[in-house]
Amino acid sequence: MTAPIVEVTNVSKIFPMNGTRGRNAQSLHAVSNVSFSIAAEETLGLVGESGSGKSTVGRMLVGIYPATSGQIRLFGRDISGDAAKANLKAVRRRLQFVFQDPQAALNPRMAVGDAIAEPLDITGGFDRRQRQARIEELLDMVGLPRSAVRRYPHEFSGGQRQRIVIARALALQPDLIVCDEAVSALDVSMQAQVVNLLMDLQAQFGLSYLFIAHDLAVVRSVSTRVAVMYAGSIVEIAPRRALYESPSHPYTRALLDAVPRVRGVAKPREMLQGEPPSLIDPPTGCRFASRCPLVETRCRVEAPPVRTVGSGHQAACHLI
Amino acid sequence: MTDAALDPATVAPSALQRGAALARRLFRHLSFRIGFVIVALLVMVAVVGPLLHTADPTAMQMRFRFRPPSARFWMGTDALGRDILSRFVHGARLSLVIGLWVAILSGIAGTIFGVLSGYVRAIDSLVMRIMDALLAFPPILLAIGINAALGPQVHSVIIALSVSYIPRTARIVRASALVVRELDYVQAARISGASGLRIVLRHILPNSVGPLLVQLTFVFAYAILAEAALSFLGIGPPPPTPSWGNIIAEGRDYSVEAWWIMLFPGLGISLAALGMNLLGDGLRDVLDPRLKIEG
Amino acid sequence: MQPSDNILSIEKLTVQFRSGGRWITAVQDVNLDLADRECLGIVGESGSGKSVTALTVLGLHPPKSTRIASGRIRYQGRDLLTLPPRALGRIRGAEIAMIFQDPMSSLNPVLTIGDQIGETLRIHQGLGADDAQKKAVELLDMVRIPDARRRVAEYPHRLSGGMRQRVMIAMAIACRPKILIADEPTTALDVTVQAQILNLLRELRRELGMSVILISHDMGVISEFTDKIAVMYAGQVVEDAVGAGLFEQPMHPYTDGLLRAIPDIDSDTARLATIPGSIPDPGRPPEGCRFHPRCPEAVPTCRQTAPAMIRLSEQRQTRCPPRAARRSA
C-alpha cells in the first residue's frame, strides 16, 4: 500500500466564542484529538450527529479553518505547521469540496459554464478554446447537457445543481474531494443518482473521498472505511463491513440501532437517552459517558484509550 | 426548476432574451409601471421640453407679471414676468441631472466603502464609524457646509448630496457583502484559491447590484427633494438658474395671490419623488432573489 | 371497511395554487381514510403533495392563492372544507392538532415555554393563568421533559432541537386531540433523538387514544411507525396499503423504484438502483400516468390514459394498471 494521501494526527479545533472576552472567555471544543488517514482511491465515511465535529474536520482538511493543534498532512505536505500557507497553496489544485446545499454553493448570478470553469479561471493558463472544451467535457462527465453552459442555477433542480457543483469540483482533476453531506438535501431518487455518479467518477479518475454524512445507510453504500464521531472525537473507525456488522463502541451500536429499518422486522431497541454534552465545557472522561448504557466509574474520570479490536478496526472505549 | 433545462434540444436564452424577460416581469408589477410612466414623462419633459417650448426661462417681461395660467402661459408667470412653464421645464432638467449624478456618485463611493467594510473585516469598524459620523449630520446641514466651502454652484450641490448619501449605499452593499462572503459558493472559490479581488468582483458585487439599484432609486428621490430644499433656502444652484426649489422660494411671498408659482414646481417635486419611489418598490419586489428562485 | 369506522375521510381532494397568473394543481384526486386509533403514513418526495394534503385538513393554506377545486374532508359527520372559519378554528388545535418539521420557527422566541403551552389552554379550554401554568408543567411531564417545573419558565432558544419538538408535541396534545398530524416531525433531528421522539409519539398515541397521520420522506420511519401507508407522487396517491405488504411487494413501479434507491444499512450494496429523470414540473404534469416518463415498465397506454386507483384487495390499491393486471392474471 502506498503512503496515505491524507494523514491527520491528534488534530483539535477550538473556536473562541463571540462576545466572551478576558477572564470569561469561553471556547467551543469542536474537534478534539482526532486522527485518521485516507489512502489513494479510498472513501473514508465520516458519520456523526449534528455538532459531532465532522463538518469541522472536513473544513480543516481543505484549509477553510486552520487546526488549533495537531498535524494535517496532505499528499505528504504539512498544512498545519509553519509553512501551512505555502504548502496549502502547493496542494490546492488537488483538493476540492462539495457542499450540502447546492443552492447555496452556486452563485445565482453566474452562468453554469462560468461556475464550472471558476477553478480554471482562478488557476489560469487555459485559453478560450481549452476552457470551453473542458467545460463541455465536465458537463458530459456529470451527465448534464452542454446547453447548460449559458443557463443559470435557478433553472435546474436540486439534483442537477449538485451535478453542477460536482463538475466544478472536478475541473482541475483533484485527487481528494471532501463531500460534506453532499446528498443529504436531495430526495431519495436524486440521492441515488448522485451517489452513483460519485462512485463512477471515483472509479474513472481514482479519486479519494472524505464522505461526511449523518445518514448511516448512505455512508455504508459509498465508503471503504468508516469513522464515527461523537462530541468532537472519533469513537470508532473500521473497514465498513466490520463497523456495520460488528460495531464495538456502545455509541456506534446505539446509532446503528436507532436507524428505522424499511426491510425486516423492527427489533426491540435499547434507546439512547438524553443528548450529547456541551462542547463549551466538555466532560473530562469519556464524552459518551453521560448517555452510555454500560457506563462505569472510570468512564467519567478517564478519557478512554484507543484500542485495536481487529484489522484496521479501532475503538475508544474502556470496556473493550 | 424545469426539465427543459435538461433537454439538450432547447437553447439557453441569450442575455437579450433574459433582459426582455426581466423587463416583462417588471412591467407586470403595478407600482413599477406607474413609477416608470411618471419618471418617463418627467424625463421627456426635461429632455424634449426645452426644444419645444423655446421661451427663455430667464427673460423678464414686466408687462406680463403675475399672469395666471392661460393659453399663452400654461403655468402662468412669476413676479418678474418670467414664463413658469419654461422655468419648470428647465428646473426639471436640473433636478433630474442632480438626482442622477448624486445616485451615480453615492452609488460608486458607497460600493467602494461598503465592499471594503464588508469584505476586509479589519477596517470594517473604522469605515462604519466614519459612515455613522456622516449619517449623524443632517444632509441639509452638510450641504450648507460644503456649499459654503465650494461656493454656490450646481457642482457643490451634487457633491454635498452625494457625500450625504454615501452611508446609505455603503450600508446596503456592506450588508450584502456580509451575507455573500459566508455563502458556500464563496467558500468554494476560496478553496480553489481565489483572490479577494476576484471574490469581490465575481461574487459579491453581482449579488449586491439588485439591492443597491433599489436603494439608488430612493437616493435619486431624496436628492431631488434635498435639492429643492437647498434652493428654497437659497443655497442651491444660484439664481437666475431655474430650479424647482428656487421657483417655489420666489413664489413664497405671493402664495395666496399667485398660487400657480408654487403649485407647479411643487407638483413636479412630489411627482418625481413619488415616481422614483414606486420604481424602486417595483424593482425591489422583482429583483428580490428569494422570489426569483421560483421563477 | 365501513365508512363509520373512519374518524377522518379525505374524498377526491384536489388542491390548486395560484402561480404566475395560473392555477397549478398540487394535489389531485386524493382519497385517504383514517380509522379511529389508526396511524396513517403518507410518504413521498418533495413536491409530492403530502404536506399540502395535511395542511388542507386544517384549512391552513392562504385563501387568496389556494383553491379547493373538488373534494370533501369528512370529520365526525361534517365536511371540514365547508365549515365556517370559526367552527374550523374550534376543531383546529383542539380536536385535530399538528406538529411540524422545524420546531424553532413554530415557537415564539420571546415567550416562555409555559406561556406558549398555556396560550393553547386558555384559548381552547378557558383556563386562568395559574391553572394554565400548572397544566403546562403536567404536559411537559407527559412528553418526558426532565425537570419540567424549571423548564416551563425557559425560552425556546435554551432548548435543543429534540426538546423543542417535545414542547411542540406538548402543545399539540394539550387539548387531548382525537387526531394528530405530524409533518416530518423528526426530519430535522439526529437519528438517536428521532428514535426518542418516535417512541414518545408511539406511547402518547396509546395513552391518549389518538389517531395519527405521519408525513415523511423516510420510508424507514413510515415503515416502523404506521399501520397504513399511502405513497404520493406528483400530487397523487399512487399506491396505498394496510400493513407491511407495501414494502414486501410494492404494487407501483414508483414505490418499487423508491425502495430500491434507498441504500440498505444492513448489507453492502455494490451500486444503488436509480429512478431516471426527475420529478415533473407541477405546472406541466405529463399526460397519462404521471410517472410514465420515468417508468421502466411503461406501456403505450400509460402515455395516453391517466389511470385511476384500482382496488386489488381489502388492503391494497394501486394506480398502475399493468401491475394490477399482472397480479390478477
PDB file of N, CA, C and O in Angstrom, chain A residues 49-50 187-190 192-193 195-196 200 216-218 220-221 240-241 244 255 258-263 269 271-275 291, chain C residues 45-46 160 190-192 194-196 199 219-221 223-224 247 259 263 265-269 271-275 277-279 294:
ATOM      1  N   GLU A  49     -23.620  12.740  14.587  1.00  0.00           N
ATOM      2  CA  GLU A  49     -24.817  13.571  14.643  1.00  0.00           C
ATOM      3  C   GLU A  49     -24.425  15.038  14.561  1.00  0.00           C
ATOM      4  O   GLU A  49     -23.232  15.373  14.561  1.00  0.00           O
ATOM      5  N   SER A  50     -25.411  15.920  14.522  1.00  0.00           N
ATOM      6  CA  SER A  50     -25.067  17.327  14.387  1.00  0.00           C
ATOM      7  C   SER A  50     -24.268  17.773  15.604  1.00  0.00           C
ATOM      8  O   SER A  50     -24.519  17.335  16.722  1.00  0.00           O
ATOM      9  N   ASP A 187     -33.752  14.474  -2.624  1.00  0.00           N
ATOM     10  CA  ASP A 187     -34.754  13.430  -2.485  1.00  0.00           C
ATOM     11  C   ASP A 187     -34.123  12.077  -2.790  1.00  0.00           C
ATOM     12  O   ASP A 187     -33.128  11.991  -3.517  1.00  0.00           O
ATOM     13  N   VAL A 188     -34.748  11.028  -2.257  1.00  0.00           N
ATOM     14  CA  VAL A 188     -34.180   9.686  -2.391  1.00  0.00           C
ATOM     15  C   VAL A 188     -33.799   9.345  -3.829  1.00  0.00           C
ATOM     16  O   VAL A 188     -32.709   8.848  -4.091  1.00  0.00           O
ATOM     17  N   SER A 189     -34.696   9.634  -4.781  1.00  0.00           N
ATOM     18  CA  SER A 189     -34.395   9.203  -6.151  1.00  0.00           C
ATOM     19  C   SER A 189     -33.217   9.982  -6.727  1.00  0.00           C
ATOM     20  O   SER A 189     -32.407   9.450  -7.472  1.00  0.00           O
ATOM     21  N   MET A 190     -33.079  11.271  -6.354  1.00  0.00           N
ATOM     22  CA  MET A 190     -31.947  12.074  -6.806  1.00  0.00           C
ATOM     23  C   MET A 190     -30.673  11.642  -6.093  1.00  0.00           C
ATOM     24  O   MET A 190     -29.587  11.613  -6.652  1.00  0.00           O
ATOM     25  N   ALA A 192     -29.770   8.736  -5.008  1.00  0.00           N
ATOM     26  CA  ALA A 192     -29.172   7.535  -5.579  1.00  0.00           C
ATOM     27  C   ALA A 192     -28.400   7.878  -6.851  1.00  0.00           C
ATOM     28  O   ALA A 192     -27.300   7.379  -7.086  1.00  0.00           O
ATOM     29  N   GLN A 193     -28.959   8.764  -7.673  1.00  0.00           N
ATOM     30  CA  GLN A 193     -28.265   9.158  -8.909  1.00  0.00           C
ATOM     31  C   GLN A 193     -26.925   9.813  -8.595  1.00  0.00           C
ATOM     32  O   GLN A 193     -25.913   9.520  -9.235  1.00  0.00           O
ATOM     33  N   VAL A 195     -25.124   9.630  -5.769  1.00  0.00           N
ATOM     34  CA  VAL A 195     -24.206   8.672  -5.155  1.00  0.00           C
ATOM     35  C   VAL A 195     -23.530   7.833  -6.239  1.00  0.00           C
ATOM     36  O   VAL A 195     -22.303   7.655  -6.248  1.00  0.00           O
ATOM     37  N   ASN A 196     -24.322   7.330  -7.187  1.00  0.00           N
ATOM     38  CA  ASN A 196     -23.737   6.525  -8.258  1.00  0.00           C
ATOM     39  C   ASN A 196     -22.755   7.335  -9.091  1.00  0.00           C
ATOM     40  O   ASN A 196     -21.705   6.820  -9.494  1.00  0.00           O
ATOM     41  N   ASP A 200     -18.916   6.383  -9.793  1.00  0.00           N
ATOM     42  CA  ASP A 200     -18.375   6.232 -11.150  1.00  0.00           C
ATOM     43  C   ASP A 200     -17.146   7.110 -11.346  1.00  0.00           C
ATOM     44  O   ASP A 200     -16.145   6.681 -11.931  1.00  0.00           O
ATOM     45  N   LEU A 216     -26.443   6.941   7.915  1.00  0.00           N
ATOM     46  CA  LEU A 216     -25.556   5.782   8.033  1.00  0.00           C
ATOM     47  C   LEU A 216     -25.686   4.816   6.863  1.00  0.00           C
ATOM     48  O   LEU A 216     -24.718   4.168   6.491  1.00  0.00           O
ATOM     49  N   ALA A 217     -26.868   4.731   6.279  1.00  0.00           N
ATOM     50  CA  ALA A 217     -27.060   3.804   5.169  1.00  0.00           C
ATOM     51  C   ALA A 217     -26.318   4.304   3.928  1.00  0.00           C
ATOM     52  O   ALA A 217     -25.656   3.528   3.231  1.00  0.00           O
ATOM     53  N   VAL A 218     -26.407   5.612   3.660  1.00  0.00           N
ATOM     54  CA  VAL A 218     -25.698   6.165   2.507  1.00  0.00           C
ATOM     55  C   VAL A 218     -24.187   5.967   2.690  1.00  0.00           C
ATOM     56  O   VAL A 218     -23.477   5.565   1.771  1.00  0.00           O
ATOM     57  N   ARG A 220     -22.654   3.698   4.354  1.00  0.00           N
ATOM     58  CA  ARG A 220     -22.270   2.305   4.116  1.00  0.00           C
ATOM     59  C   ARG A 220     -22.151   2.021   2.625  1.00  0.00           C
ATOM     60  O   ARG A 220     -21.258   1.293   2.202  1.00  0.00           O
ATOM     61  N   SER A 221     -23.043   2.597   1.838  1.00  0.00           N
ATOM     62  CA  SER A 221     -23.027   2.276   0.417  1.00  0.00           C
ATOM     63  C   SER A 221     -21.836   2.896  -0.325  1.00  0.00           C
ATOM     64  O   SER A 221     -21.443   2.391  -1.355  1.00  0.00           O
ATOM     65  N   ARG A 240     -15.696  -0.865   6.417  1.00  0.00           N
ATOM     66  CA  ARG A 240     -17.144  -0.674   6.560  1.00  0.00           C
ATOM     67  C   ARG A 240     -17.880  -1.907   7.061  1.00  0.00           C
ATOM     68  O   ARG A 240     -18.745  -1.817   7.908  1.00  0.00           O
ATOM     69  N   ARG A 241     -17.502  -3.077   6.537  1.00  0.00           N
ATOM     70  CA  ARG A 241     -18.240  -4.272   6.954  1.00  0.00           C
ATOM     71  C   ARG A 241     -18.081  -4.506   8.453  1.00  0.00           C
ATOM     72  O   ARG A 241     -19.043  -4.773   9.167  1.00  0.00           O
ATOM     73  N   TYR A 244     -20.227  -1.997  10.485  1.00  0.00           N
ATOM     74  CA  TYR A 244     -21.680  -2.193  10.483  1.00  0.00           C
ATOM     75  C   TYR A 244     -22.080  -3.564  11.013  1.00  0.00           C
ATOM     76  O   TYR A 244     -23.148  -3.735  11.585  1.00  0.00           O
ATOM     77  N   LEU A 255     -26.229   3.991  17.688  1.00  0.00           N
ATOM     78  CA  LEU A 255     -26.512   4.771  16.485  1.00  0.00           C
ATOM     79  C   LEU A 255     -27.108   3.866  15.402  1.00  0.00           C
ATOM     80  O   LEU A 255     -28.122   4.186  14.778  1.00  0.00           O
ATOM     81  N   ALA A 258     -30.609   2.860  16.177  1.00  0.00           N
ATOM     82  CA  ALA A 258     -31.628   3.909  16.157  1.00  0.00           C
ATOM     83  C   ALA A 258     -32.193   4.151  14.764  1.00  0.00           C
ATOM     84  O   ALA A 258     -33.229   4.778  14.621  1.00  0.00           O
ATOM     85  N   VAL A 259     -31.507   3.673  13.728  1.00  0.00           N
ATOM     86  CA  VAL A 259     -31.981   3.933  12.370  1.00  0.00           C
ATOM     87  C   VAL A 259     -33.196   3.062  12.074  1.00  0.00           C
ATOM     88  O   VAL A 259     -33.119   1.845  12.184  1.00  0.00           O
ATOM     89  N   PRO A 260     -34.324   3.678  11.720  1.00  0.00           N
ATOM     90  CA  PRO A 260     -35.506   2.866  11.413  1.00  0.00           C
ATOM     91  C   PRO A 260     -35.271   2.058  10.133  1.00  0.00           C
ATOM     92  O   PRO A 260     -34.676   2.558   9.183  1.00  0.00           O
ATOM     93  N   ARG A 261     -35.684   0.811  10.162  1.00  0.00           N
ATOM     94  CA  ARG A 261     -35.444  -0.072   9.009  1.00  0.00           C
ATOM     95  C   ARG A 261     -36.689  -0.178   8.147  1.00  0.00           C
ATOM     96  O   ARG A 261     -37.801  -0.273   8.657  1.00  0.00           O
ATOM     97  N   VAL A 262     -36.468  -0.191   6.838  1.00  0.00           N
ATOM     98  CA  VAL A 262     -37.577  -0.429   5.923  1.00  0.00           C
ATOM     99  C   VAL A 262     -37.820  -1.926   5.834  1.00  0.00           C
ATOM    100  O   VAL A 262     -38.926  -2.417   5.875  1.00  0.00           O
ATOM    101  N   ARG A 263     -36.721  -2.637   5.690  1.00  0.00           N
ATOM    102  CA  ARG A 263     -36.832  -4.077   5.470  1.00  0.00           C
ATOM    103  C   ARG A 263     -36.623  -4.804   6.796  1.00  0.00           C
ATOM    104  O   ARG A 263     -35.888  -4.343   7.668  1.00  0.00           O
ATOM    105  N   ARG A 269     -35.387  -2.076  20.460  1.00  0.00           N
ATOM    106  CA  ARG A 269     -34.074  -1.465  20.602  1.00  0.00           C
ATOM    107  C   ARG A 269     -33.907  -0.800  21.950  1.00  0.00           C
ATOM    108  O   ARG A 269     -34.851  -0.348  22.572  1.00  0.00           O
ATOM    109  N   MET A 271     -32.945   2.225  23.665  1.00  0.00           N
ATOM    110  CA  MET A 271     -32.855   3.589  23.181  1.00  0.00           C
ATOM    111  C   MET A 271     -31.884   4.417  23.982  1.00  0.00           C
ATOM    112  O   MET A 271     -31.805   4.311  25.193  1.00  0.00           O
ATOM    113  N   LEU A 272     -31.166   5.233  23.269  1.00  0.00           N
ATOM    114  CA  LEU A 272     -30.237   6.146  23.903  1.00  0.00           C
ATOM    115  C   LEU A 272     -31.024   7.295  24.517  1.00  0.00           C
ATOM    116  O   LEU A 272     -31.828   7.929  23.848  1.00  0.00           O
ATOM    117  N   GLN A 273     -30.787   7.550  25.794  1.00  0.00           N
ATOM    118  CA  GLN A 273     -31.488   8.667  26.433  1.00  0.00           C
ATOM    119  C   GLN A 273     -30.628   9.929  26.326  1.00  0.00           C
ATOM    120  O   GLN A 273     -29.432   9.860  26.086  1.00  0.00           O
ATOM    121  N   GLY A 274     -31.249  11.070  26.537  1.00  0.00           N
ATOM    122  CA  GLY A 274     -30.515  12.332  26.633  1.00  0.00           C
ATOM    123  C   GLY A 274     -29.919  12.794  25.314  1.00  0.00           C
ATOM    124  O   GLY A 274     -30.255  12.286  24.244  1.00  0.00           O
ATOM    125  N   GLU A 275     -29.039  13.762  25.409  1.00  0.00           N
ATOM    126  CA  GLU A 275     -28.440  14.362  24.222  1.00  0.00           C
ATOM    127  C   GLU A 275     -26.941  14.571  24.456  1.00  0.00           C
ATOM    128  O   GLU A 275     -26.483  14.518  25.599  1.00  0.00           O
ATOM    129  N   ARG A 291     -24.438   9.225  28.406  1.00  0.00           N
ATOM    130  CA  ARG A 291     -25.553   8.538  27.738  1.00  0.00           C
ATOM    131  C   ARG A 291     -25.302   7.045  27.603  1.00  0.00           C
ATOM    132  O   ARG A 291     -26.152   6.327  27.075  1.00  0.00           O
TER     133      ARG A 291
ATOM    134  N   GLU C  45     -41.678  12.177  -2.037  1.00  0.00           N
ATOM    135  CA  GLU C  45     -40.547  13.092  -2.132  1.00  0.00           C
ATOM    136  C   GLU C  45     -41.065  14.526  -2.122  1.00  0.00           C
ATOM    137  O   GLU C  45     -42.277  14.756  -2.075  1.00  0.00           O
ATOM    138  N   SER C  46     -40.156  15.490  -2.189  1.00  0.00           N
ATOM    139  CA  SER C  46     -40.610  16.877  -2.174  1.00  0.00           C
ATOM    140  C   SER C  46     -41.484  17.137  -3.400  1.00  0.00           C
ATOM    141  O   SER C  46     -41.227  16.598  -4.466  1.00  0.00           O
ATOM    142  N   SER C 160     -32.663  22.209  23.190  1.00  0.00           N
ATOM    143  CA  SER C 160     -32.142  21.544  21.999  1.00  0.00           C
ATOM    144  C   SER C 160     -33.299  21.253  21.049  1.00  0.00           C
ATOM    145  O   SER C 160     -34.469  21.350  21.419  1.00  0.00           O
ATOM    146  N   ASP C 190     -31.426  14.508  14.917  1.00  0.00           N
ATOM    147  CA  ASP C 190     -30.461  13.424  14.794  1.00  0.00           C
ATOM    148  C   ASP C 190     -31.147  12.094  15.027  1.00  0.00           C
ATOM    149  O   ASP C 190     -32.184  12.022  15.670  1.00  0.00           O
ATOM    150  N   VAL C 191     -30.506  11.053  14.516  1.00  0.00           N
ATOM    151  CA  VAL C 191     -31.167   9.757  14.495  1.00  0.00           C
ATOM    152  C   VAL C 191     -31.451   9.214  15.900  1.00  0.00           C
ATOM    153  O   VAL C 191     -32.498   8.609  16.149  1.00  0.00           O
ATOM    154  N   THR C 192     -30.566   9.469  16.865  1.00  0.00           N
ATOM    155  CA  THR C 192     -30.851   8.964  18.219  1.00  0.00           C
ATOM    156  C   THR C 192     -31.994   9.752  18.856  1.00  0.00           C
ATOM    157  O   THR C 192     -32.795   9.204  19.600  1.00  0.00           O
ATOM    158  N   GLN C 194     -34.349  11.227  17.039  1.00  0.00           N
ATOM    159  CA  GLN C 194     -35.509  10.799  16.260  1.00  0.00           C
ATOM    160  C   GLN C 194     -36.147   9.563  16.895  1.00  0.00           C
ATOM    161  O   GLN C 194     -37.379   9.485  17.022  1.00  0.00           O
ATOM    162  N   ALA C 195     -35.306   8.617  17.293  1.00  0.00           N
ATOM    163  CA  ALA C 195     -35.824   7.402  17.914  1.00  0.00           C
ATOM    164  C   ALA C 195     -36.594   7.742  19.186  1.00  0.00           C
ATOM    165  O   ALA C 195     -37.649   7.175  19.449  1.00  0.00           O
ATOM    166  N   GLN C 196     -36.069   8.686  19.965  1.00  0.00           N
ATOM    167  CA  GLN C 196     -36.759   9.093  21.194  1.00  0.00           C
ATOM    168  C   GLN C 196     -38.124   9.699  20.886  1.00  0.00           C
ATOM    169  O   GLN C 196     -39.122   9.393  21.529  1.00  0.00           O
ATOM    170  N   ASN C 199     -40.635   7.201  19.626  1.00  0.00           N
ATOM    171  CA  ASN C 199     -41.071   6.395  20.749  1.00  0.00           C
ATOM    172  C   ASN C 199     -42.101   7.136  21.606  1.00  0.00           C
ATOM    173  O   ASN C 199     -43.116   6.578  22.012  1.00  0.00           O
ATOM    174  N   MET C 219     -38.791   6.269   4.334  1.00  0.00           N
ATOM    175  CA  MET C 219     -39.507   5.000   4.278  1.00  0.00           C
ATOM    176  C   MET C 219     -39.328   4.207   5.577  1.00  0.00           C
ATOM    177  O   MET C 219     -40.225   3.491   6.007  1.00  0.00           O
ATOM    178  N   GLY C 220     -38.146   4.337   6.179  1.00  0.00           N
ATOM    179  CA  GLY C 220     -37.875   3.596   7.414  1.00  0.00           C
ATOM    180  C   GLY C 220     -38.791   4.053   8.531  1.00  0.00           C
ATOM    181  O   GLY C 220     -39.404   3.242   9.228  1.00  0.00           O
ATOM    182  N   VAL C 221     -38.896   5.369   8.690  1.00  0.00           N
ATOM    183  CA  VAL C 221     -39.759   5.929   9.738  1.00  0.00           C
ATOM    184  C   VAL C 221     -41.193   5.482   9.513  1.00  0.00           C
ATOM    185  O   VAL C 221     -41.881   5.018  10.425  1.00  0.00           O
ATOM    186  N   SER C 223     -42.293   2.951   7.788  1.00  0.00           N
ATOM    187  CA  SER C 223     -42.440   1.508   7.912  1.00  0.00           C
ATOM    188  C   SER C 223     -42.546   1.084   9.374  1.00  0.00           C
ATOM    189  O   SER C 223     -43.338   0.213   9.722  1.00  0.00           O
ATOM    190  N   GLU C 224     -41.758   1.701  10.242  1.00  0.00           N
ATOM    191  CA  GLU C 224     -41.771   1.268  11.634  1.00  0.00           C
ATOM    192  C   GLU C 224     -42.941   1.842  12.425  1.00  0.00           C
ATOM    193  O   GLU C 224     -43.300   1.314  13.458  1.00  0.00           O
ATOM    194  N   PHE C 247     -44.045  -2.867   1.473  1.00  0.00           N
ATOM    195  CA  PHE C 247     -42.587  -2.964   1.399  1.00  0.00           C
ATOM    196  C   PHE C 247     -42.136  -4.315   0.860  1.00  0.00           C
ATOM    197  O   PHE C 247     -41.095  -4.433   0.247  1.00  0.00           O
ATOM    198  N   LEU C 259     -37.989   2.263  -3.161  1.00  0.00           N
ATOM    199  CA  LEU C 259     -37.453   1.304  -2.196  1.00  0.00           C
ATOM    200  C   LEU C 259     -36.080   0.797  -2.618  1.00  0.00           C
ATOM    201  O   LEU C 259     -35.190   0.598  -1.798  1.00  0.00           O
ATOM    202  N   PRO C 263     -30.358   3.094   0.090  1.00  0.00           N
ATOM    203  CA  PRO C 263     -29.272   2.178   0.436  1.00  0.00           C
ATOM    204  C   PRO C 263     -29.646   1.366   1.666  1.00  0.00           C
ATOM    205  O   PRO C 263     -30.356   1.830   2.544  1.00  0.00           O
ATOM    206  N   ILE C 265     -28.823  -0.362   5.086  1.00  0.00           N
ATOM    207  CA  ILE C 265     -27.831  -0.216   6.155  1.00  0.00           C
ATOM    208  C   ILE C 265     -27.341  -1.582   6.627  1.00  0.00           C
ATOM    209  O   ILE C 265     -26.306  -1.697   7.263  1.00  0.00           O
ATOM    210  N   ASP C 266     -28.074  -2.639   6.286  1.00  0.00           N
ATOM    211  CA  ASP C 266     -27.718  -3.951   6.807  1.00  0.00           C
ATOM    212  C   ASP C 266     -26.979  -4.835   5.802  1.00  0.00           C
ATOM    213  O   ASP C 266     -26.782  -6.015   6.037  1.00  0.00           O
ATOM    214  N   SER C 267     -26.623  -4.278   4.646  1.00  0.00           N
ATOM    215  CA  SER C 267     -25.786  -5.078   3.741  1.00  0.00           C
ATOM    216  C   SER C 267     -24.960  -4.147   2.863  1.00  0.00           C
ATOM    217  O   SER C 267     -25.297  -2.974   2.692  1.00  0.00           O
ATOM    218  N   ASP C 268     -23.863  -4.686   2.316  1.00  0.00           N
ATOM    219  CA  ASP C 268     -23.014  -3.882   1.434  1.00  0.00           C
ATOM    220  C   ASP C 268     -23.620  -3.881   0.034  1.00  0.00           C
ATOM    221  O   ASP C 268     -23.726  -4.929  -0.587  1.00  0.00           O
ATOM    222  N   THR C 269     -24.012  -2.705  -0.435  1.00  0.00           N
ATOM    223  CA  THR C 269     -24.547  -2.656  -1.790  1.00  0.00           C
ATOM    224  C   THR C 269     -23.438  -2.228  -2.740  1.00  0.00           C
ATOM    225  O   THR C 269     -22.650  -1.347  -2.425  1.00  0.00           O
ATOM    226  N   ARG C 271     -24.044  -1.108  -5.915  1.00  0.00           N
ATOM    227  CA  ARG C 271     -24.491   0.047  -6.653  1.00  0.00           C
ATOM    228  C   ARG C 271     -25.976   0.249  -6.398  1.00  0.00           C
ATOM    229  O   ARG C 271     -26.737  -0.705  -6.368  1.00  0.00           O
ATOM    230  N   LEU C 272     -26.379   1.501  -6.198  1.00  0.00           N
ATOM    231  CA  LEU C 272     -27.783   1.774  -5.920  1.00  0.00           C
ATOM    232  C   LEU C 272     -28.594   1.760  -7.200  1.00  0.00           C
ATOM    233  O   LEU C 272     -28.111   2.184  -8.251  1.00  0.00           O
ATOM    234  N   ALA C 273     -29.815   1.252  -7.101  1.00  0.00           N
ATOM    235  CA  ALA C 273     -30.731   1.376  -8.233  1.00  0.00           C
ATOM    236  C   ALA C 273     -31.217   2.813  -8.271  1.00  0.00           C
ATOM    237  O   ALA C 273     -31.313   3.477  -7.240  1.00  0.00           O
ATOM    238  N   THR C 274     -31.507   3.339  -9.454  1.00  0.00           N
ATOM    239  CA  THR C 274     -31.963   4.726  -9.532  1.00  0.00           C
ATOM    240  C   THR C 274     -33.282   4.792 -10.279  1.00  0.00           C
ATOM    241  O   THR C 274     -33.655   3.881 -11.014  1.00  0.00           O
ATOM    242  N   ILE C 275     -33.979   5.915 -10.054  1.00  0.00           N
ATOM    243  CA  ILE C 275     -35.137   6.233 -10.887  1.00  0.00           C
ATOM    244  C   ILE C 275     -34.638   7.293 -11.854  1.00  0.00           C
ATOM    245  O   ILE C 275     -34.183   8.349 -11.416  1.00  0.00           O
ATOM    246  N   GLY C 277     -34.358  10.400 -14.510  1.00  0.00           N
ATOM    247  CA  GLY C 277     -35.107  11.654 -14.652  1.00  0.00           C
ATOM    248  C   GLY C 277     -35.374  12.318 -13.322  1.00  0.00           C
ATOM    249  O   GLY C 277     -34.800  11.956 -12.302  1.00  0.00           O
ATOM    250  N   SER C 278     -36.250  13.312 -13.351  1.00  0.00           N
ATOM    251  CA  SER C 278     -36.584  13.979 -12.095  1.00  0.00           C
ATOM    252  C   SER C 278     -38.077  14.248 -12.025  1.00  0.00           C
ATOM    253  O   SER C 278     -38.809  14.012 -12.974  1.00  0.00           O
ATOM    254  N   ILE C 279     -38.488  14.733 -10.846  1.00  0.00           N
ATOM    255  CA  ILE C 279     -39.902  14.987 -10.576  1.00  0.00           C
ATOM    256  C   ILE C 279     -40.458  15.988 -11.592  1.00  0.00           C
ATOM    257  O   ILE C 279     -39.803  16.981 -11.900  1.00  0.00           O
ATOM    258  N   ARG C 294     -40.646   8.263 -16.336  1.00  0.00           N
ATOM    259  CA  ARG C 294     -39.531   7.713 -15.561  1.00  0.00           C
ATOM    260  C   ARG C 294     -39.703   6.215 -15.321  1.00  0.00           C
ATOM    261  O   ARG C 294     -38.917   5.615 -14.606  1.00  0.00           O
TER     262      ARG C 294
END
